Short mmCIF file of C-alpha atoms in Angstrom, two decimals:
data_model
loop_
_atom_site.label_atom_id
_atom_site.label_comp_id
_atom_site.label_asym_id
_atom_site.label_seq_id
_atom_site.Cartn_x
_atom_site.Cartn_y
_atom_site.Cartn_z
CA MET A 1 -20.16 45.11 -4.39
CA ASP A 2 -20.65 48.96 -4.91
CA VAL A 3 -21.40 49.40 -8.59
CA ARG A 4 -21.27 52.78 -10.01
CA ALA A 5 -21.25 54.16 -13.53
CA GLN A 6 -18.81 56.53 -15.23
CA LEU A 7 -18.63 58.58 -18.49
CA VAL A 8 -15.10 57.87 -20.18
CA MET A 9 -13.19 59.06 -23.07
CA VAL A 10 -10.84 56.72 -25.19
CA PHE A 11 -8.33 58.11 -27.29
CA ASN A 12 -6.74 56.17 -30.38
CA LEU A 13 -3.38 57.49 -30.80
CA ASP A 14 -2.89 55.89 -34.20
CA LYS A 15 -5.20 58.57 -35.67
CA CYS A 16 -4.35 61.84 -33.95
CA ILE A 17 -2.92 64.02 -36.68
CA GLY A 18 -2.29 66.86 -34.06
CA CYS A 19 -4.30 69.48 -35.73
CA HIS A 20 -5.41 70.94 -32.39
CA ALA A 21 -9.11 71.39 -33.40
CA CYS A 22 -10.09 69.70 -30.07
CA SER A 23 -8.08 72.35 -28.24
CA ILE A 24 -9.50 75.31 -30.00
CA SER A 25 -13.17 74.24 -29.60
CA CYS A 26 -12.71 73.70 -25.93
CA LYS A 27 -10.94 76.94 -25.62
CA ASN A 28 -13.64 78.89 -27.54
CA ILE A 29 -16.29 77.51 -25.34
CA TRP A 30 -15.14 77.30 -21.80
CA THR A 31 -12.01 79.50 -21.01
CA ASP A 32 -12.33 82.57 -23.24
CA ARG A 33 -12.53 85.15 -20.45
CA LYS A 34 -10.34 87.21 -18.16
CA GLY A 35 -8.15 84.87 -15.85
CA ALA A 36 -8.24 81.91 -18.06
CA GLU A 37 -6.02 82.94 -20.75
CA TYR A 38 -3.35 80.52 -20.06
CA MET A 39 -6.05 77.55 -19.38
CA TRP A 40 -5.97 74.73 -21.93
CA TRP A 41 -8.29 72.09 -20.49
CA ASN A 42 -7.78 70.04 -23.52
CA ASN A 43 -4.31 70.29 -25.07
CA VAL A 44 -2.39 68.05 -27.54
CA GLU A 45 1.37 67.46 -26.98
CA THR A 46 4.08 65.96 -29.12
CA LYS A 47 5.81 63.15 -27.65
CA PRO A 48 8.59 62.66 -26.96
CA GLY A 49 8.55 66.17 -25.37
CA VAL A 50 8.07 68.16 -22.04
CA GLY A 51 4.42 68.83 -22.53
CA TYR A 52 2.13 71.32 -20.86
CA PRO A 53 3.07 72.60 -18.14
CA LYS A 54 6.62 71.60 -18.72
CA LYS A 55 7.66 68.37 -17.19
CA TRP A 56 4.31 67.81 -15.72
CA GLU A 57 5.03 64.24 -15.74
CA ASP A 58 7.91 64.42 -13.26
CA GLN A 59 6.52 63.92 -9.73
CA LYS A 60 9.92 64.14 -8.36
CA VAL A 61 9.55 68.02 -9.10
CA PHE A 62 5.69 68.34 -8.73
CA LYS A 63 5.07 65.62 -6.33
CA GLY A 64 1.40 64.90 -7.29
CA GLY A 65 -0.83 61.87 -7.06
CA TRP A 66 -0.72 59.16 -4.70
CA VAL A 67 1.76 56.62 -3.31
CA ALA A 68 1.44 53.23 -1.99
CA ASP A 69 2.56 53.14 1.70
CA GLY A 70 2.41 49.51 2.82
CA LYS A 71 -1.53 48.72 2.80
CA ASN A 72 -2.45 52.11 2.54
CA LEU A 73 -2.33 55.18 -0.11
CA ARG A 74 -1.51 58.42 0.79
CA LEU A 75 -0.82 61.63 -1.24
CA ARG A 76 2.75 62.15 -2.26
CA ALA A 77 3.30 65.44 -0.94
CA MET A 78 0.42 65.97 1.64
CA GLY A 79 -0.70 65.14 5.15
CA LYS A 80 -2.33 66.94 7.92
CA GLY A 81 0.85 68.75 8.94
CA GLY A 82 2.06 69.30 5.22
CA THR A 83 -1.53 70.80 4.60
CA LEU A 84 -1.32 73.36 7.31
CA LEU A 85 2.25 74.44 6.45
CA SER A 86 1.35 74.78 3.04
CA MET A 87 -1.99 76.60 3.57
CA PHE A 88 -0.42 79.97 2.03
CA PHE A 89 2.38 78.60 -0.28
CA GLN A 90 2.41 75.90 -2.51
CA PRO A 91 5.93 74.72 -3.17
CA ASN A 92 5.31 72.14 -5.61
CA MET A 93 2.93 73.86 -7.96
CA PRO A 94 4.07 74.93 -11.45
CA LYS A 95 5.04 78.55 -11.97
CA LEU A 96 3.61 80.49 -14.82
CA GLU A 97 6.66 80.23 -16.97
CA ASP A 98 6.08 76.42 -16.73
CA TYR A 99 2.68 76.90 -18.43
CA TYR A 100 3.52 80.27 -20.38
CA GLU A 101 2.83 84.08 -20.02
CA PRO A 102 -0.42 84.47 -21.96
CA PHE A 103 -0.04 86.95 -24.77
CA ASP A 104 -2.05 88.70 -27.64
CA PHE A 105 -1.03 91.13 -30.49
CA ASP A 106 -1.93 94.93 -31.00
CA TYR A 107 -3.75 94.27 -34.13
CA GLY A 108 -5.25 97.87 -33.45
CA ASN A 109 -1.97 99.29 -34.44
CA LEU A 110 -2.22 97.99 -37.94
CA TYR A 111 -5.33 100.05 -38.43
CA GLY A 112 -4.88 103.05 -36.11
CA ALA A 113 -1.13 103.72 -36.36
CA LYS A 114 -0.14 107.22 -37.42
CA GLU A 115 1.13 107.85 -40.96
CA GLY A 116 4.85 107.10 -41.33
CA ASN A 117 7.69 105.88 -43.30
CA ASP A 118 7.78 102.12 -41.59
CA GLN A 119 5.06 99.38 -42.00
CA PRO A 120 3.17 99.22 -38.56
CA VAL A 121 3.18 95.97 -36.68
CA ALA A 122 1.06 94.18 -34.06
CA GLU A 123 3.40 94.15 -31.11
CA VAL A 124 2.95 91.69 -28.34
CA PHE A 125 1.59 92.27 -25.16
CA SER A 126 0.83 90.22 -21.90
CA GLN A 127 -2.84 89.55 -21.42
CA ILE A 128 -2.06 89.59 -17.67
CA SER A 129 -0.21 92.91 -17.14
CA GLY A 130 -1.03 94.46 -20.42
CA GLU A 131 2.51 95.59 -20.83
CA LYS A 132 4.53 94.90 -24.19
CA MET A 133 6.68 91.90 -24.07
CA ALA A 134 10.17 92.10 -25.65
CA GLU A 135 9.90 88.32 -26.79
CA ILE A 136 7.63 85.42 -26.68
CA LYS A 137 9.28 82.69 -24.54
CA GLY A 138 6.70 79.93 -24.47
CA GLY A 139 3.04 78.68 -25.35
CA PRO A 140 0.84 75.66 -24.71
CA ASN A 141 2.16 73.85 -27.78
CA TRP A 142 5.64 75.41 -27.70
CA ASP A 143 7.57 72.42 -28.67
CA ASP A 144 5.03 71.00 -31.39
CA ASP A 145 6.26 68.86 -33.91
CA LEU A 146 9.82 69.09 -32.25
CA SER A 147 10.27 65.44 -31.15
CA GLY A 148 13.72 65.34 -32.36
CA SER A 149 14.72 68.61 -30.66
CA PRO A 150 17.51 68.26 -27.77
CA LEU A 151 15.71 70.89 -25.79
CA TYR A 152 12.40 69.38 -25.71
CA ALA A 153 12.10 65.74 -26.60
CA ALA A 154 15.49 64.95 -24.51
CA GLU A 155 13.73 66.11 -21.47
CA ASP A 156 10.92 63.56 -21.73
CA ILE A 157 11.18 61.22 -18.69
CA ASN A 158 9.66 58.26 -20.55
CA LEU A 159 12.92 57.95 -22.68
CA ASP A 160 15.09 55.52 -21.29
CA ASP A 161 17.80 55.97 -24.13
CA ARG A 162 18.13 59.65 -25.53
CA LYS A 163 20.22 58.37 -28.22
CA ILE A 164 17.06 57.15 -29.96
CA ILE A 165 15.95 60.83 -30.72
CA GLU A 166 19.61 61.87 -31.92
CA GLU A 167 19.64 59.39 -34.84
CA TYR A 168 17.34 59.96 -37.93
CA ASP A 169 16.58 56.60 -38.64
CA THR A 170 15.33 55.95 -34.94
CA MET A 171 13.68 59.08 -34.12
CA PHE A 172 9.86 58.99 -33.74
CA MET A 173 6.84 61.34 -32.86
CA GLN A 174 3.30 61.01 -31.88
CA TYR A 175 0.83 63.39 -30.39
CA LEU A 176 -0.96 62.97 -27.03
CA PRO A 177 -4.09 64.84 -26.40
CA ARG A 178 -5.13 65.45 -22.98
CA ILE A 179 -8.07 66.39 -20.62
CA CYS A 180 -8.99 66.00 -17.00
CA ASN A 181 -9.04 62.31 -16.46
CA HIS A 182 -12.12 62.38 -13.98
CA CYS A 183 -10.22 60.01 -11.96
CA LEU A 184 -11.72 57.16 -9.67
CA ASN A 185 -9.30 58.12 -6.74
CA PRO A 186 -8.70 61.89 -7.61
CA ALA A 187 -5.83 63.50 -5.66
CA CYS A 188 -7.32 66.94 -6.24
CA VAL A 189 -10.65 65.99 -4.45
CA ALA A 190 -8.73 64.58 -1.58
CA SER A 191 -6.24 67.44 -1.08
CA CYS A 192 -8.87 70.12 -1.07
CA PRO A 193 -9.12 71.65 2.36
CA SER A 194 -12.44 73.63 1.56
CA ARG A 195 -13.93 70.29 0.01
CA ALA A 196 -14.87 72.53 -3.11
CA ILE A 197 -13.83 69.85 -5.63
CA TYR A 198 -16.20 66.85 -5.63
CA LYS A 199 -16.92 63.90 -8.01
CA ARG A 200 -20.40 63.75 -8.95
CA GLY A 201 -22.22 60.49 -8.22
CA GLU A 202 -24.33 59.96 -11.23
CA ASP A 203 -21.52 60.40 -14.02
CA GLY A 204 -18.28 60.46 -12.24
CA VAL A 205 -17.38 64.01 -13.62
CA VAL A 206 -14.84 65.53 -11.14
CA LEU A 207 -16.05 69.59 -10.67
CA VAL A 208 -14.88 72.60 -8.43
CA ASP A 209 -17.87 74.24 -6.79
CA GLN A 210 -16.97 77.93 -7.44
CA ASN A 211 -18.98 79.24 -4.35
CA VAL A 212 -17.03 76.97 -1.98
CA CYS A 213 -13.60 77.37 -3.61
CA LYS A 214 -11.17 79.26 -1.49
CA GLY A 215 -8.22 79.52 -3.96
CA TRP A 216 -5.77 77.38 -1.85
CA ARG A 217 -4.39 75.65 -4.99
CA PHE A 218 -3.84 72.29 -3.24
CA CYS A 219 -5.70 70.62 -6.19
CA THR A 220 -3.35 71.94 -8.54
CA SER A 221 -0.23 70.67 -6.64
CA ALA A 222 -1.96 67.17 -5.90
CA CYS A 223 -3.09 66.70 -9.46
CA PRO A 224 -0.23 64.70 -11.19
CA TYR A 225 -1.72 65.49 -14.72
CA LYS A 226 -1.68 69.30 -13.78
CA LYS A 227 -5.16 69.60 -15.21
CA VAL A 228 -6.35 71.84 -12.40
CA TYR A 229 -5.82 75.61 -13.05
CA PHE A 230 -5.74 78.85 -11.01
CA ASN A 231 -7.85 81.74 -12.23
CA TRP A 232 -5.83 84.80 -11.21
CA ASN A 233 -8.61 87.04 -11.86
CA SER A 234 -11.41 85.32 -9.83
CA GLY A 235 -8.92 83.51 -7.19
CA LYS A 236 -10.70 80.30 -7.87
CA ALA A 237 -9.63 76.84 -9.27
CA GLU A 238 -11.10 75.57 -12.68
CA LYS A 239 -10.86 72.46 -14.76
CA CYS A 240 -12.12 70.50 -17.58
CA ILE A 241 -15.82 69.93 -16.68
CA PHE A 242 -16.27 66.91 -19.37
CA CYS A 243 -18.91 69.11 -21.23
CA PHE A 244 -21.33 68.12 -18.69
CA PRO A 245 -23.85 70.75 -20.02
CA ARG A 246 -23.65 68.88 -23.29
CA THR A 247 -23.56 65.26 -21.97
CA GLU A 248 -26.49 65.72 -19.90
CA THR A 249 -28.46 66.17 -23.16
CA GLY A 250 -27.03 63.34 -24.59
CA GLN A 251 -24.41 65.11 -26.72
CA CYS A 252 -20.89 64.52 -26.77
CA ASN A 253 -17.91 66.71 -25.76
CA ALA A 254 -16.91 69.67 -27.67
CA CYS A 255 -13.46 68.18 -28.13
CA ALA A 256 -14.76 64.78 -29.46
CA HIS A 257 -17.49 66.73 -31.63
CA SER A 258 -14.71 68.70 -33.43
CA CYS A 259 -12.08 65.92 -33.62
CA VAL A 260 -10.91 65.56 -37.29
CA GLY A 261 -9.26 62.35 -37.00
CA ARG A 262 -12.34 60.85 -35.27
CA ILE A 263 -9.86 59.35 -32.26
CA ARG A 264 -12.33 60.02 -29.55
CA TYR A 265 -14.92 57.43 -28.35
CA VAL A 266 -17.20 58.32 -25.24
CA GLY A 267 -19.26 55.93 -23.38
CA VAL A 268 -20.18 54.51 -20.13
CA LEU A 269 -18.25 52.13 -17.90
CA LEU A 270 -19.69 50.29 -14.76
CA TYR A 271 -17.06 49.59 -11.99
CA ASP A 272 -16.63 48.36 -8.32
CA ALA A 273 -16.05 51.34 -6.03
CA GLU A 274 -14.98 48.90 -3.44
CA GLN A 275 -12.09 47.37 -5.40
CA VAL A 276 -10.69 50.78 -6.23
CA GLU A 277 -8.14 51.05 -3.22
CA GLN A 278 -7.01 47.52 -3.09
CA ALA A 279 -6.34 47.65 -6.83
CA LEU A 280 -4.28 50.87 -6.49
CA LEU A 281 -2.00 49.16 -3.79
CA LYS A 282 -0.71 46.85 -6.62
CA PRO A 283 2.90 47.07 -7.80
CA ASP A 284 3.33 49.61 -10.76
CA ASP A 285 3.74 46.91 -13.46
CA GLN A 286 0.48 45.28 -12.12
CA LEU A 287 -1.59 48.33 -12.13
CA VAL A 288 -3.17 47.93 -15.88
CA GLU A 289 -4.49 44.48 -15.02
CA ALA A 290 -5.81 45.77 -11.63
CA HIS A 291 -7.43 48.59 -13.38
CA ARG A 292 -9.20 46.71 -15.70
CA ALA A 293 -10.35 44.24 -12.99
CA VAL A 294 -12.45 47.28 -11.27
CA ILE A 295 -14.37 47.37 -14.55
CA LEU A 296 -17.51 45.30 -14.65
CA ASP A 297 -19.38 43.39 -17.21
CA PRO A 298 -22.65 45.52 -18.01
CA ARG A 299 -24.36 42.36 -19.52
CA ASP A 300 -23.89 40.46 -16.15
CA GLU A 301 -27.42 40.68 -14.59
CA SER A 302 -26.23 40.51 -10.89
CA ILE A 303 -24.09 43.57 -11.91
CA ARG A 304 -27.12 45.44 -13.32
CA ASP A 305 -29.19 44.82 -10.22
CA ALA A 306 -26.32 46.01 -8.01
CA ALA A 307 -26.25 48.97 -10.19
CA ARG A 308 -29.98 49.69 -10.12
CA LYS A 309 -29.60 49.61 -6.33
CA ASN A 310 -27.19 52.52 -6.65
CA GLY A 311 -29.46 54.34 -8.65
CA VAL A 312 -28.11 53.70 -11.99
CA SER A 313 -30.98 54.06 -14.50
CA GLU A 314 -31.80 51.51 -17.24
CA GLN A 315 -30.83 54.11 -19.85
CA TRP A 316 -27.44 54.18 -18.54
CA LEU A 317 -27.29 50.42 -18.27
CA GLU A 318 -28.24 50.03 -21.83
CA ALA A 319 -25.65 52.54 -22.87
CA ALA A 320 -23.07 50.90 -20.69
CA GLU A 321 -23.81 47.42 -22.69
CA LYS A 322 -23.37 49.09 -26.10
CA SER A 323 -20.53 51.34 -24.97
CA PRO A 324 -17.59 51.60 -27.34
CA VAL A 325 -15.43 52.34 -24.37
CA TYR A 326 -16.09 49.06 -22.74
CA ALA A 327 -15.30 47.23 -25.69
CA LEU A 328 -11.91 48.85 -26.02
CA VAL A 329 -10.75 49.15 -22.60
CA LYS A 330 -11.99 45.95 -20.99
CA GLU A 331 -13.40 43.43 -23.67
CA PHE A 332 -10.64 43.62 -26.06
CA GLY A 333 -7.96 45.51 -23.83
CA LEU A 334 -6.70 47.90 -26.40
CA ALA A 335 -6.90 51.07 -24.56
CA LEU A 336 -4.62 51.74 -21.56
CA PRO A 337 -4.61 54.30 -18.57
CA LEU A 338 -2.13 57.24 -18.76
CA HIS A 339 0.49 56.96 -16.30
CA PRO A 340 -1.41 54.41 -13.98
CA GLU A 341 1.46 54.59 -11.38
CA PHE A 342 0.14 58.02 -10.31
CA ARG A 343 -2.46 55.73 -8.67
CA THR A 344 -5.55 58.13 -9.40
CA MET A 345 -7.01 55.57 -11.63
CA PRO A 346 -7.82 57.97 -14.53
CA MET A 347 -10.83 57.50 -16.63
CA ALA A 348 -9.30 58.52 -19.92
CA TYR A 349 -7.64 55.84 -21.86
CA TYR A 350 -5.34 55.56 -24.88
CA ILE A 351 -4.71 53.09 -27.46
CA PRO A 352 -0.93 53.14 -28.24
CA SER A 353 0.37 54.10 -31.67
CA LEU A 354 2.15 51.59 -34.05
CA SER A 355 4.38 54.12 -35.58
CA PRO A 356 5.59 51.50 -38.39
CA VAL A 357 8.37 51.73 -40.55
CA LEU A 358 9.36 49.86 -43.61
CA SER A 359 12.04 47.25 -43.84
CA THR A 360 14.69 47.50 -46.57
CA LEU A 361 15.99 44.58 -48.71
CA GLY A 362 18.94 45.12 -50.98
CA ASP A 363 18.08 48.38 -53.19
CA THR A 364 14.19 47.80 -52.84
CA HIS A 365 11.78 48.66 -50.09
CA GLU A 366 9.50 46.13 -49.39
CA LEU A 367 6.60 45.71 -46.56
CA ALA A 368 7.44 43.49 -43.73
CA GLU A 369 5.56 41.07 -41.51
CA HIS A 370 2.13 40.16 -42.58
CA GLY A 371 2.57 42.43 -45.56
CA THR A 372 2.39 45.38 -43.47
CA PHE A 373 4.44 45.74 -40.25
CA PRO A 374 7.93 44.62 -38.84
CA ALA A 375 8.37 42.71 -35.69
CA LEU A 376 7.10 44.42 -32.48
CA GLU A 377 10.80 45.28 -31.14
CA LYS A 378 11.36 47.06 -34.52
CA LEU A 379 8.56 49.41 -34.26
CA ARG A 380 9.33 53.03 -34.54
CA ALA A 381 7.87 54.18 -31.17
CA PRO A 382 9.90 51.92 -28.86
CA ILE A 383 7.69 49.66 -26.59
CA GLY A 384 9.70 50.76 -23.50
CA TYR A 385 8.77 54.42 -23.94
CA LEU A 386 5.01 53.19 -24.62
CA ALA A 387 5.26 51.07 -21.44
CA SER A 388 6.44 54.02 -19.20
CA LEU A 389 3.75 56.29 -20.57
CA LEU A 390 0.62 53.87 -20.49
CA ALA A 391 1.45 50.94 -18.41
CA GLY A 392 3.55 51.70 -15.34
CA GLY A 393 6.32 50.07 -17.07
CA ASN A 394 4.74 46.82 -18.13
CA ARG A 395 6.00 45.95 -21.60
CA GLU A 396 4.14 42.77 -21.98
CA VAL A 397 0.74 44.61 -21.49
CA VAL A 398 1.80 47.18 -24.37
CA ALA A 399 3.05 44.38 -26.58
CA SER A 400 -0.29 42.56 -26.16
CA VAL A 401 -1.92 45.49 -27.40
CA LEU A 402 0.38 46.08 -30.56
CA ALA A 403 0.15 42.69 -31.34
CA LYS A 404 -3.54 42.66 -31.60
CA LEU A 405 -3.41 46.03 -33.73
CA ILE A 406 -1.00 44.55 -36.03
CA ALA A 407 -3.01 41.14 -36.50
CA LEU A 408 -6.22 43.51 -36.99
CA ARG A 409 -4.54 45.36 -39.70
CA GLY A 410 -3.03 42.40 -41.43
CA TYR A 411 -6.10 40.51 -41.35
CA MET A 412 -8.40 43.42 -42.83
CA ARG A 413 -5.76 44.26 -45.39
CA GLY A 414 -5.84 40.85 -46.82
CA ARG A 415 -9.84 40.71 -46.82
CA ASN A 416 -9.92 44.50 -48.65
CA LEU A 417 -7.45 43.18 -51.40
CA ASN A 418 -9.29 39.98 -52.04
CA GLU A 419 -6.31 37.87 -50.56
CA PRO A 420 -6.77 34.67 -48.63
CA ALA A 421 -7.55 35.82 -44.93
CA ASP A 422 -5.18 33.96 -42.38
CA GLU A 423 -7.37 33.63 -39.14
CA ALA A 424 -4.30 32.05 -37.45
CA ILE A 425 -3.26 35.76 -37.35
CA LEU A 426 -5.95 36.92 -35.26
CA LYS A 427 -5.90 33.94 -33.13
CA GLY A 428 -2.27 34.44 -32.21
CA ALA A 429 -3.07 37.83 -30.94
CA GLY A 430 -6.24 36.38 -28.99
CA LEU A 431 -8.81 37.85 -31.31
CA ASP A 432 -11.33 36.07 -33.90
CA GLU A 433 -13.10 37.08 -37.18
CA ALA A 434 -16.00 38.57 -35.22
CA ALA A 435 -13.66 40.84 -32.99
CA ALA A 436 -11.96 41.90 -35.98
CA GLY A 437 -15.31 43.14 -37.73
CA ARG A 438 -16.27 44.98 -34.64
CA LEU A 439 -12.92 46.56 -34.15
CA TYR A 440 -12.60 47.48 -37.70
CA ARG A 441 -16.05 49.24 -37.79
CA LEU A 442 -14.97 51.07 -34.54
CA PHE A 443 -11.71 52.08 -35.90
CA THR A 444 -12.84 53.10 -39.56
CA ILE A 445 -16.46 53.17 -40.77
CA GLY A 446 -18.39 53.64 -37.48
CA GLY A 447 -20.61 56.62 -37.23
CA HIS A 448 -21.01 59.37 -34.65
CA ASP A 449 -23.47 57.48 -32.81
CA GLU A 450 -21.37 54.36 -32.64
CA ARG A 451 -18.27 56.03 -31.23
CA ASN A 452 -20.39 58.25 -29.03
CA ILE A 453 -22.88 56.43 -26.88
CA ILE A 454 -23.97 58.96 -23.90
CA PRO A 455 -27.11 58.71 -22.24
CA PRO A 456 -28.99 61.90 -21.33
CA GLN A 457 -29.89 62.52 -17.82
CA GLN A 458 -32.39 64.28 -15.62
CA ARG A 459 -30.50 65.42 -12.32
CA GLU A 460 -33.73 65.75 -10.34
CA GLU A 461 -34.63 62.07 -11.09
CA GLN A 462 -31.16 60.97 -9.44
CA ASP A 463 -31.29 59.00 -6.02
CA PRO A 464 -29.82 61.61 -3.74
CA HIS A 465 -27.09 59.33 -2.36
CA THR A 466 -25.63 58.99 -5.87
CA ARG A 467 -25.20 62.82 -6.41
CA LYS A 468 -22.63 65.14 -5.01
CA GLY A 469 -22.54 63.90 -1.57
CA ALA A 470 -21.38 60.42 -2.61
CA SER A 471 -18.06 61.18 -4.09
CA GLY A 472 -15.79 60.02 -1.37
CA PHE A 473 -14.88 56.67 -1.95
CA GLY A 474 -13.12 54.59 0.90
CA ILE A 475 -9.69 56.06 0.19
CA LEU A 476 -10.90 59.75 0.39
CA LYS A 477 -13.03 59.01 3.46
CA LYS A 478 -9.84 57.82 5.27
CA THR A 479 -8.34 60.93 4.49
CA GLY A 480 -11.43 63.21 5.82
CA ARG A 481 -11.66 64.99 2.52
CA GLY A 482 -14.04 63.22 0.63
CA ARG A 483 -17.47 64.93 0.30
#
C-alpha cells in the first residue's frame, strides 16, 4: 500500500449561479500579463454547450487522455513514434479560434479623440497583434446562458437526444465551473518530452517548471480537459497551480474564497497510489466505483501508519479526517469525477444538479413527490446527460446521488416546517438522521472553516521522496516520462 495525500476540490452544481466571480479572481491574480490574455485557469461554462475551448470534451477531435489497451493504459494520441513525429507540430491541439482571440477596447480614444461631429467610440483591438478587429467572434464564455441555442447547446456531445433543447418544456441549463483537475494519472505529465510538468508529492498539485519547459505543447494536446495553455509571449506552458502559495499557508484557493454561491469545498484525500492503474483499466461504467475504491479511510489506523511512512504529517492526517471532501466524495458518495472515461483520475469532483420542475394538476400547480420533487426520470436535467458528464455513462450511480439529494431536501424541509419527519425517506436513499444533519450543515449553514480544511505545510520539512521526484506513479514510470 502506497498511501499519499492530495488536496482536492468539490463543486456543488446545484448552487452555482454562474456569476464568474471565481474566474475573475483567478484571472486578476494569476494571468494578468502579456501572453496569458486568453488563459482562464478557472472558467464557468453553460451546459448544455460547447465549452471553452470549443468542444474540448470531444476526444475524437482532440485525442486527449488515456485509453485502456488490454491490460495496459496508453495515451490516446501518443507513443514513442508519434511523439517524435509531432515534435514540431501538434495536429490535435486547439487553435486560437477554439479559445478566442483576446481583445480589449481603445478606451483612450474616448478621452483623447479630436473634436468632431460624432461621439467617439472605444474600438476593439487584438491583444496579440495590436491591430483593430472588425468584429468579436468569440470569448471565454461566448455561449453563456445559451443552453437552448441550436448553435451551441446542440453541439454538446453529452446530449443523446437533441430534441430536449428544442422544446421549451424540456429545455434545461446548468453551470459547470472548471479548473485543472490535478489528476492522479495526469496525461500532461506523461506526455511531456522535457519532463517539465510534475506532480508534487506533498499535496498532489500538478505544476510546470518554467525553467525546464521547452514549449513543445504535448501537454496541451494530451490534457483531455484542455487546462494547459501555451503562453505565446514566453513560449512556455502554463496552467492552474491550485493557488499553492495560498494553500501552503492554510488559505483556500482564490476561486473558492471569492465564490458567491459557496459551492466549493477544499480538503485532503488519502489514496493508494498502487491501485490507480488497475482502477483505470475498468470499463467506463465501472470507473466511478473504482475511483472511490482508491480513496482510503483517514480514520483507519493502518492507513494512517502507512501514510506516516510516506512522510504525511500528523497535521495532514488530522485534516484528512475532518475533510469535507472525504465526506462528499467517499463517505456519502455524492460528488462525482468529471468525465472519468478520460482515465486521468481527476481530483476535482462535482455534485450533480437536481434542476427540479413543478408538476401540474388541472388548473393548479402543486409540488410533487415528498412535497418537493418529481420522480427521478422527470427531473429537468436528464439522468443520461449527467451520467455522460460525470459517471462514464453509468445512470445508476447518478440516480443514487440524486435520490440522496432529494431525500435530504424532503427530510429537512419537513423538519424546518415542523412537519412529521419521515425517516423512511432517508433510509430509502441510504442515509440516516445523523448523515442528514451533517450534509445539511455542509450544504447550508457551514462556515468557511468547515467547507475549507487546508493544512499549512513547510516544504523544507517534507521527506525528500514525497517531493517533486516522486510524481511518477506506476503508469508514468512505464512510459518513461514520470519524474
